[in-house]
Amino acid sequence: MKKIIGTIWVCIIIMIIPSCKTTSGWKMVWHDEFNQKNSFDENSWSKVKRGHSDWDRHMSDFDSCFAMRKGNLVLRGIVNYSLPTDTAPYITGGVLSKGKVGFSEGRVSVKARFHGATGAWPAIWMLPENEGWPDGGEIDIMERLNNNTIAYQTVHSYYTYKLGINDPKHGGIGPINRDDYNVYSVEMYRDSLVFYINDSRTFSYPRIKTDKKGQFPFTDKKFYLLIDMQLGGSWVGRVDKNDLPVEMEVDWVRFYKKKP
């Protein structure tokens, strides 16, 4: 009987902590489960502002682009029918932790689900708090295009972007459950960045010895996290408004440090 009860408890624990096999050597030091009812935690997140780049040119603080639903942060891309003074044909929602929560030398994991659409480009990524792009580096934990069954994970820097060097390889892809939740992760070390999808390692980007500028600008600084629904651009292509609205649902964000 004791053996049976013990087995039952083990099963319950595994159900509650599905990622324990990967995080067993880590200690969770910060998390957001998005259980708020009316809005996300403004002590941790701010809304992404409109910009001029492909990724942020449709960003908006309009309430219809954001929701809290069943323990999820919901970010939407919608046709702009409601803001006549806004010339953007589409508007999208995104959040960032800049100036509020920073990450370095640890494991960042995000559980999310995407509803595909032509021209949809949801992203989960990181930028440094106090440096410009690309010198400060960029860590793309996840980007998904349209209705793809794969996600892209990439790093950018002066070395990869300005000098155009792809040695070592600075990007990888991995399969996803297209219509379900997936967990996207990056482990930040002083000598490498290691990427995962659903606890399966996709690729790693190492620090190497080189006389070229900016090969590994990912240490000794804090990075902030961005989570945003993006639409259109030179990479993903045109948007089909008949596929809108489109949503990304974020179940949780968790940050771990290595146990001593």
Short mmCIF file of N, CA and C in Angstrom, two decimals, residues 105-224:
data_model
loop_
_atom_site.label_atom_id
_atom_site.label_comp_id
_atom_site.label_asym_id
_atom_site.label_seq_id
_atom_site.Cartn_x
_atom_site.Cartn_y
_atom_site.Cartn_z
N GLU A 105 22.75 35.18 -16.97
CA GLU A 105 23.34 33.95 -16.45
C GLU A 105 22.31 33.08 -15.74
N GLY A 106 21.38 32.56 -16.51
CA GLY A 106 20.33 31.69 -16.00
C GLY A 106 19.54 31.12 -17.15
N ARG A 107 18.40 30.55 -16.82
CA ARG A 107 17.53 29.93 -17.82
C ARG A 107 16.19 30.67 -17.87
N VAL A 108 15.85 31.19 -19.03
CA VAL A 108 14.56 31.84 -19.26
C VAL A 108 13.68 30.88 -20.04
N SER A 109 12.48 30.61 -19.52
CA SER A 109 11.53 29.72 -20.20
C SER A 109 10.18 30.41 -20.29
N VAL A 110 9.53 30.25 -21.45
CA VAL A 110 8.21 30.84 -21.68
C VAL A 110 7.31 29.78 -22.30
N LYS A 111 6.13 29.60 -21.72
CA LYS A 111 5.15 28.67 -22.27
C LYS A 111 4.08 29.48 -22.99
N ALA A 112 3.89 29.18 -24.28
CA ALA A 112 2.97 29.99 -25.08
C ALA A 112 2.33 29.17 -26.19
N ARG A 113 1.21 29.71 -26.67
CA ARG A 113 0.49 29.09 -27.80
C ARG A 113 0.17 30.19 -28.80
N PHE A 114 0.25 29.85 -30.11
CA PHE A 114 0.02 30.83 -31.16
C PHE A 114 -1.11 30.37 -32.07
N HIS A 115 -1.94 31.33 -32.47
CA HIS A 115 -2.98 31.07 -33.45
C HIS A 115 -2.48 31.64 -34.77
N GLY A 116 -2.21 30.78 -35.74
CA GLY A 116 -1.55 31.20 -36.96
C GLY A 116 -2.41 32.06 -37.86
N ALA A 117 -1.73 32.87 -38.68
CA ALA A 117 -2.39 33.70 -39.69
C ALA A 117 -1.34 34.10 -40.71
N THR A 118 -1.79 34.37 -41.92
CA THR A 118 -0.87 34.85 -42.95
C THR A 118 -0.33 36.22 -42.55
N GLY A 119 0.97 36.30 -42.39
CA GLY A 119 1.60 37.54 -41.97
C GLY A 119 1.80 37.67 -40.48
N ALA A 120 1.40 36.64 -39.70
CA ALA A 120 1.61 36.69 -38.25
C ALA A 120 3.05 36.33 -37.92
N TRP A 121 3.60 37.05 -36.94
CA TRP A 121 5.02 36.92 -36.61
C TRP A 121 5.22 37.11 -35.10
N PRO A 122 4.66 36.22 -34.28
CA PRO A 122 4.84 36.35 -32.83
C PRO A 122 6.30 36.09 -32.47
N ALA A 123 6.76 36.78 -31.42
CA ALA A 123 8.16 36.67 -31.04
C ALA A 123 8.31 36.76 -29.52
N ILE A 124 9.31 36.03 -29.02
CA ILE A 124 9.74 36.10 -27.62
C ILE A 124 11.25 36.29 -27.68
N TRP A 125 11.75 37.42 -27.17
CA TRP A 125 13.15 37.75 -27.41
C TRP A 125 13.69 38.67 -26.33
N MET A 126 15.00 38.94 -26.39
CA MET A 126 15.66 39.70 -25.34
C MET A 126 16.63 40.72 -25.93
N LEU A 127 16.69 41.88 -25.25
CA LEU A 127 17.63 42.95 -25.60
C LEU A 127 18.31 43.45 -24.33
N PRO A 128 19.51 44.02 -24.45
CA PRO A 128 20.22 44.53 -23.26
C PRO A 128 19.59 45.83 -22.76
N GLU A 129 19.67 46.04 -21.46
CA GLU A 129 19.05 47.21 -20.84
C GLU A 129 19.68 48.52 -21.31
N ASN A 130 20.99 48.56 -21.46
CA ASN A 130 21.65 49.85 -21.61
C ASN A 130 22.56 49.96 -22.82
N GLU A 131 22.33 49.16 -23.84
CA GLU A 131 23.16 49.24 -25.04
C GLU A 131 22.29 49.25 -26.28
N GLY A 132 22.82 49.84 -27.34
CA GLY A 132 22.09 49.91 -28.59
C GLY A 132 22.23 48.64 -29.41
N TRP A 133 21.47 48.61 -30.51
CA TRP A 133 21.45 47.44 -31.39
C TRP A 133 22.29 47.76 -32.64
N PRO A 134 23.10 46.81 -33.12
CA PRO A 134 23.24 45.42 -32.66
C PRO A 134 24.38 45.17 -31.70
N ASP A 135 25.12 46.25 -31.34
CA ASP A 135 26.32 46.05 -30.54
C ASP A 135 26.05 45.33 -29.22
N GLY A 136 24.91 45.62 -28.60
CA GLY A 136 24.60 45.02 -27.31
C GLY A 136 24.13 43.59 -27.38
N GLY A 137 23.77 43.12 -28.58
CA GLY A 137 23.31 41.75 -28.76
C GLY A 137 21.80 41.62 -28.70
N GLU A 138 21.30 40.59 -29.33
CA GLU A 138 19.87 40.25 -29.33
C GLU A 138 19.75 38.74 -29.23
N ILE A 139 18.84 38.28 -28.37
CA ILE A 139 18.61 36.85 -28.17
C ILE A 139 17.17 36.55 -28.54
N ASP A 140 16.95 35.84 -29.64
CA ASP A 140 15.60 35.49 -30.08
C ASP A 140 15.27 34.10 -29.57
N ILE A 141 14.49 34.03 -28.50
CA ILE A 141 14.12 32.75 -27.91
C ILE A 141 13.13 32.02 -28.80
N MET A 142 12.32 32.78 -29.53
CA MET A 142 11.34 32.16 -30.42
C MET A 142 10.81 33.19 -31.40
N GLU A 143 10.72 32.80 -32.67
CA GLU A 143 9.96 33.53 -33.68
C GLU A 143 9.24 32.49 -34.53
N ARG A 144 7.96 32.76 -34.81
CA ARG A 144 7.18 31.83 -35.65
C ARG A 144 6.53 32.64 -36.77
N LEU A 145 6.54 32.10 -37.98
CA LEU A 145 5.99 32.78 -39.14
C LEU A 145 4.72 32.10 -39.61
N ASN A 146 3.69 32.91 -39.88
CA ASN A 146 2.44 32.42 -40.48
C ASN A 146 1.84 31.28 -39.67
N ASN A 147 1.69 30.11 -40.30
CA ASN A 147 1.15 28.91 -39.63
C ASN A 147 2.21 27.82 -39.50
N ASN A 148 3.47 28.18 -39.50
CA ASN A 148 4.55 27.20 -39.55
C ASN A 148 4.52 26.21 -38.39
N THR A 149 5.06 25.03 -38.65
CA THR A 149 5.20 24.00 -37.62
C THR A 149 6.61 23.98 -37.05
N ILE A 150 7.37 25.05 -37.32
CA ILE A 150 8.71 25.21 -36.76
C ILE A 150 8.82 26.60 -36.13
N ALA A 151 9.77 26.74 -35.23
CA ALA A 151 10.10 28.05 -34.67
C ALA A 151 11.58 28.31 -34.88
N TYR A 152 11.92 29.58 -35.02
CA TYR A 152 13.30 30.01 -35.22
C TYR A 152 13.86 30.53 -33.90
N GLN A 153 15.13 30.24 -33.65
CA GLN A 153 15.85 30.75 -32.48
C GLN A 153 17.19 31.27 -32.98
N THR A 154 17.52 32.52 -32.62
CA THR A 154 18.63 33.21 -33.27
C THR A 154 19.33 34.15 -32.30
N VAL A 155 20.60 34.43 -32.57
CA VAL A 155 21.29 35.52 -31.88
C VAL A 155 21.78 36.52 -32.92
N HIS A 156 21.79 37.78 -32.53
CA HIS A 156 22.30 38.85 -33.40
C HIS A 156 23.31 39.68 -32.61
N SER A 157 24.28 40.23 -33.32
CA SER A 157 25.31 41.06 -32.70
C SER A 157 26.00 41.86 -33.79
N TYR A 158 26.93 42.71 -33.40
CA TYR A 158 27.75 43.41 -34.39
C TYR A 158 28.48 42.39 -35.27
N TYR A 159 28.94 41.33 -34.66
CA TYR A 159 29.69 40.27 -35.35
C TYR A 159 28.84 39.59 -36.42
N THR A 160 27.59 39.26 -36.07
CA THR A 160 26.74 38.54 -37.02
C THR A 160 26.06 39.47 -38.02
N TYR A 161 25.68 40.67 -37.56
CA TYR A 161 24.89 41.56 -38.42
C TYR A 161 25.76 42.53 -39.22
N LYS A 162 26.60 43.29 -38.54
CA LYS A 162 27.43 44.27 -39.25
C LYS A 162 28.55 43.60 -40.05
N LEU A 163 29.20 42.61 -39.44
CA LEU A 163 30.28 41.92 -40.13
C LEU A 163 29.78 40.76 -40.98
N GLY A 164 28.54 40.31 -40.73
CA GLY A 164 27.94 39.25 -41.54
C GLY A 164 28.58 37.89 -41.39
N ILE A 165 29.12 37.59 -40.21
CA ILE A 165 29.82 36.32 -40.00
C ILE A 165 28.88 35.30 -39.38
N ASN A 166 28.80 34.13 -39.99
CA ASN A 166 27.94 33.05 -39.48
C ASN A 166 28.79 31.85 -39.04
N ASP A 167 29.93 32.13 -38.43
CA ASP A 167 30.82 31.11 -37.90
C ASP A 167 31.29 31.55 -36.52
N PRO A 168 30.69 31.01 -35.46
CA PRO A 168 29.79 29.85 -35.45
C PRO A 168 28.38 30.20 -35.91
N LYS A 169 27.64 29.15 -36.29
CA LYS A 169 26.26 29.32 -36.73
C LYS A 169 25.46 30.03 -35.65
N HIS A 170 24.70 31.08 -36.05
CA HIS A 170 24.04 31.89 -35.04
C HIS A 170 22.52 31.74 -35.03
N GLY A 171 22.01 30.64 -35.61
CA GLY A 171 20.57 30.40 -35.56
C GLY A 171 20.24 28.95 -35.77
N GLY A 172 19.05 28.58 -35.30
CA GLY A 172 18.57 27.21 -35.47
C GLY A 172 17.06 27.19 -35.51
N ILE A 173 16.50 26.03 -35.84
CA ILE A 173 15.05 25.85 -35.85
C ILE A 173 14.71 24.56 -35.10
N GLY A 174 13.45 24.46 -34.71
CA GLY A 174 12.98 23.26 -34.04
C GLY A 174 11.50 23.09 -34.27
N PRO A 175 11.00 21.84 -34.24
CA PRO A 175 9.58 21.59 -34.45
C PRO A 175 8.75 22.04 -33.25
N ILE A 176 7.52 22.45 -33.50
CA ILE A 176 6.60 22.83 -32.44
C ILE A 176 5.25 22.13 -32.66
N ASN A 177 4.48 22.04 -31.61
CA ASN A 177 3.09 21.61 -31.71
C ASN A 177 2.30 22.83 -32.17
N ARG A 178 1.96 22.87 -33.44
CA ARG A 178 1.49 24.11 -34.06
C ARG A 178 0.30 24.74 -33.36
N ASP A 179 -0.66 23.93 -32.91
CA ASP A 179 -1.90 24.45 -32.35
C ASP A 179 -1.99 24.32 -30.84
N ASP A 180 -0.87 23.99 -30.19
CA ASP A 180 -0.89 23.77 -28.76
C ASP A 180 0.20 24.61 -28.10
N TYR A 181 0.29 24.51 -26.78
CA TYR A 181 1.33 25.21 -26.05
C TYR A 181 2.68 24.53 -26.28
N ASN A 182 3.72 25.36 -26.30
CA ASN A 182 5.10 24.89 -26.35
C ASN A 182 5.91 25.71 -25.35
N VAL A 183 7.01 25.13 -24.89
CA VAL A 183 7.89 25.83 -23.96
C VAL A 183 9.18 26.18 -24.70
N TYR A 184 9.51 27.47 -24.72
CA TYR A 184 10.70 27.98 -25.40
C TYR A 184 11.68 28.47 -24.35
N SER A 185 12.95 28.05 -24.47
CA SER A 185 13.92 28.36 -23.42
C SER A 185 15.27 28.73 -24.00
N VAL A 186 16.01 29.53 -23.22
CA VAL A 186 17.41 29.78 -23.49
C VAL A 186 18.15 29.74 -22.17
N GLU A 187 19.30 29.09 -22.17
CA GLU A 187 20.20 29.08 -21.03
C GLU A 187 21.37 30.00 -21.34
N MET A 188 21.60 30.96 -20.45
CA MET A 188 22.62 31.99 -20.65
C MET A 188 23.83 31.68 -19.78
N TYR A 189 24.93 31.32 -20.42
CA TYR A 189 26.19 31.04 -19.72
C TYR A 189 27.24 32.07 -20.15
N ARG A 190 28.34 32.11 -19.44
CA ARG A 190 29.41 33.04 -19.80
C ARG A 190 30.13 32.62 -21.08
N ASP A 191 30.02 31.35 -21.43
CA ASP A 191 30.72 30.89 -22.63
C ASP A 191 29.79 30.41 -23.74
N SER A 192 28.46 30.52 -23.56
CA SER A 192 27.54 30.05 -24.59
C SER A 192 26.11 30.43 -24.27
N LEU A 193 25.28 30.39 -25.31
CA LEU A 193 23.82 30.44 -25.19
C LEU A 193 23.29 29.11 -25.73
N VAL A 194 22.41 28.46 -24.98
CA VAL A 194 21.89 27.15 -25.37
C VAL A 194 20.36 27.24 -25.44
N PHE A 195 19.80 26.83 -26.58
CA PHE A 195 18.38 27.00 -26.84
C PHE A 195 17.65 25.66 -26.82
N TYR A 196 16.38 25.73 -26.38
CA TYR A 196 15.53 24.53 -26.28
C TYR A 196 14.12 24.86 -26.77
N ILE A 197 13.45 23.82 -27.28
CA ILE A 197 12.00 23.86 -27.50
C ILE A 197 11.43 22.59 -26.89
N ASN A 198 10.51 22.75 -25.95
CA ASN A 198 9.92 21.61 -25.25
C ASN A 198 10.98 20.69 -24.67
N ASP A 199 11.99 21.32 -24.05
CA ASP A 199 13.07 20.62 -23.37
C ASP A 199 14.02 19.88 -24.30
N SER A 200 13.83 20.02 -25.61
CA SER A 200 14.76 19.43 -26.58
C SER A 200 15.72 20.51 -27.07
N ARG A 201 17.00 20.23 -26.94
CA ARG A 201 18.00 21.21 -27.34
C ARG A 201 17.98 21.39 -28.85
N THR A 202 17.94 22.64 -29.29
CA THR A 202 17.90 22.93 -30.72
C THR A 202 19.27 23.33 -31.26
N PHE A 203 19.94 24.28 -30.57
CA PHE A 203 21.30 24.63 -30.97
C PHE A 203 21.94 25.46 -29.87
N SER A 204 23.25 25.64 -29.97
CA SER A 204 23.96 26.49 -29.02
C SER A 204 24.87 27.44 -29.78
N TYR A 205 25.08 28.59 -29.18
CA TYR A 205 25.96 29.59 -29.76
C TYR A 205 27.10 29.84 -28.79
N PRO A 206 28.36 29.44 -29.14
CA PRO A 206 29.47 29.53 -28.20
C PRO A 206 30.26 30.83 -28.34
N ARG A 207 30.93 31.19 -27.28
CA ARG A 207 31.96 32.23 -27.35
C ARG A 207 33.22 31.61 -27.96
N ILE A 208 33.83 32.28 -28.91
CA ILE A 208 35.05 31.76 -29.53
C ILE A 208 36.15 32.82 -29.44
N LYS A 209 37.37 32.38 -29.66
CA LYS A 209 38.50 33.30 -29.73
C LYS A 209 38.55 33.89 -31.13
N THR A 210 38.49 35.20 -31.22
CA THR A 210 38.51 35.86 -32.52
C THR A 210 38.99 37.29 -32.34
N ASP A 211 39.60 37.83 -33.37
CA ASP A 211 40.01 39.23 -33.32
C ASP A 211 38.92 40.15 -33.88
N LYS A 212 37.80 39.56 -34.27
CA LYS A 212 36.69 40.35 -34.80
C LYS A 212 35.85 40.93 -33.66
N LYS A 213 35.24 42.07 -33.92
CA LYS A 213 34.49 42.79 -32.89
C LYS A 213 33.14 42.13 -32.59
N GLY A 214 32.78 42.10 -31.29
CA GLY A 214 31.41 41.85 -30.87
C GLY A 214 30.88 40.46 -31.08
N GLN A 215 31.73 39.42 -30.97
CA GLN A 215 31.26 38.07 -31.25
C GLN A 215 30.32 37.53 -30.16
N PHE A 216 30.54 37.91 -28.89
CA PHE A 216 29.70 37.36 -27.82
C PHE A 216 29.42 38.44 -26.77
N PRO A 217 28.50 39.36 -27.07
CA PRO A 217 28.21 40.47 -26.15
C PRO A 217 27.09 40.12 -25.16
N PHE A 218 27.12 38.92 -24.61
CA PHE A 218 25.96 38.44 -23.84
C PHE A 218 26.25 38.22 -22.36
N THR A 219 27.36 38.74 -21.85
CA THR A 219 27.70 38.56 -20.44
C THR A 219 27.86 39.91 -19.75
N ASP A 220 27.85 39.86 -18.41
CA ASP A 220 28.10 41.03 -17.57
C ASP A 220 27.11 42.16 -17.83
N LYS A 221 25.87 41.78 -18.10
CA LYS A 221 24.82 42.79 -18.30
C LYS A 221 23.46 42.13 -18.14
N LYS A 222 22.45 42.96 -17.92
CA LYS A 222 21.08 42.48 -17.82
C LYS A 222 20.37 42.63 -19.18
N PHE A 223 19.60 41.60 -19.52
CA PHE A 223 18.74 41.66 -20.69
C PHE A 223 17.28 41.74 -20.22
N TYR A 224 16.46 42.47 -20.97
CA TYR A 224 15.03 42.48 -20.69
C TYR A 224 14.30 41.64 -21.73
#
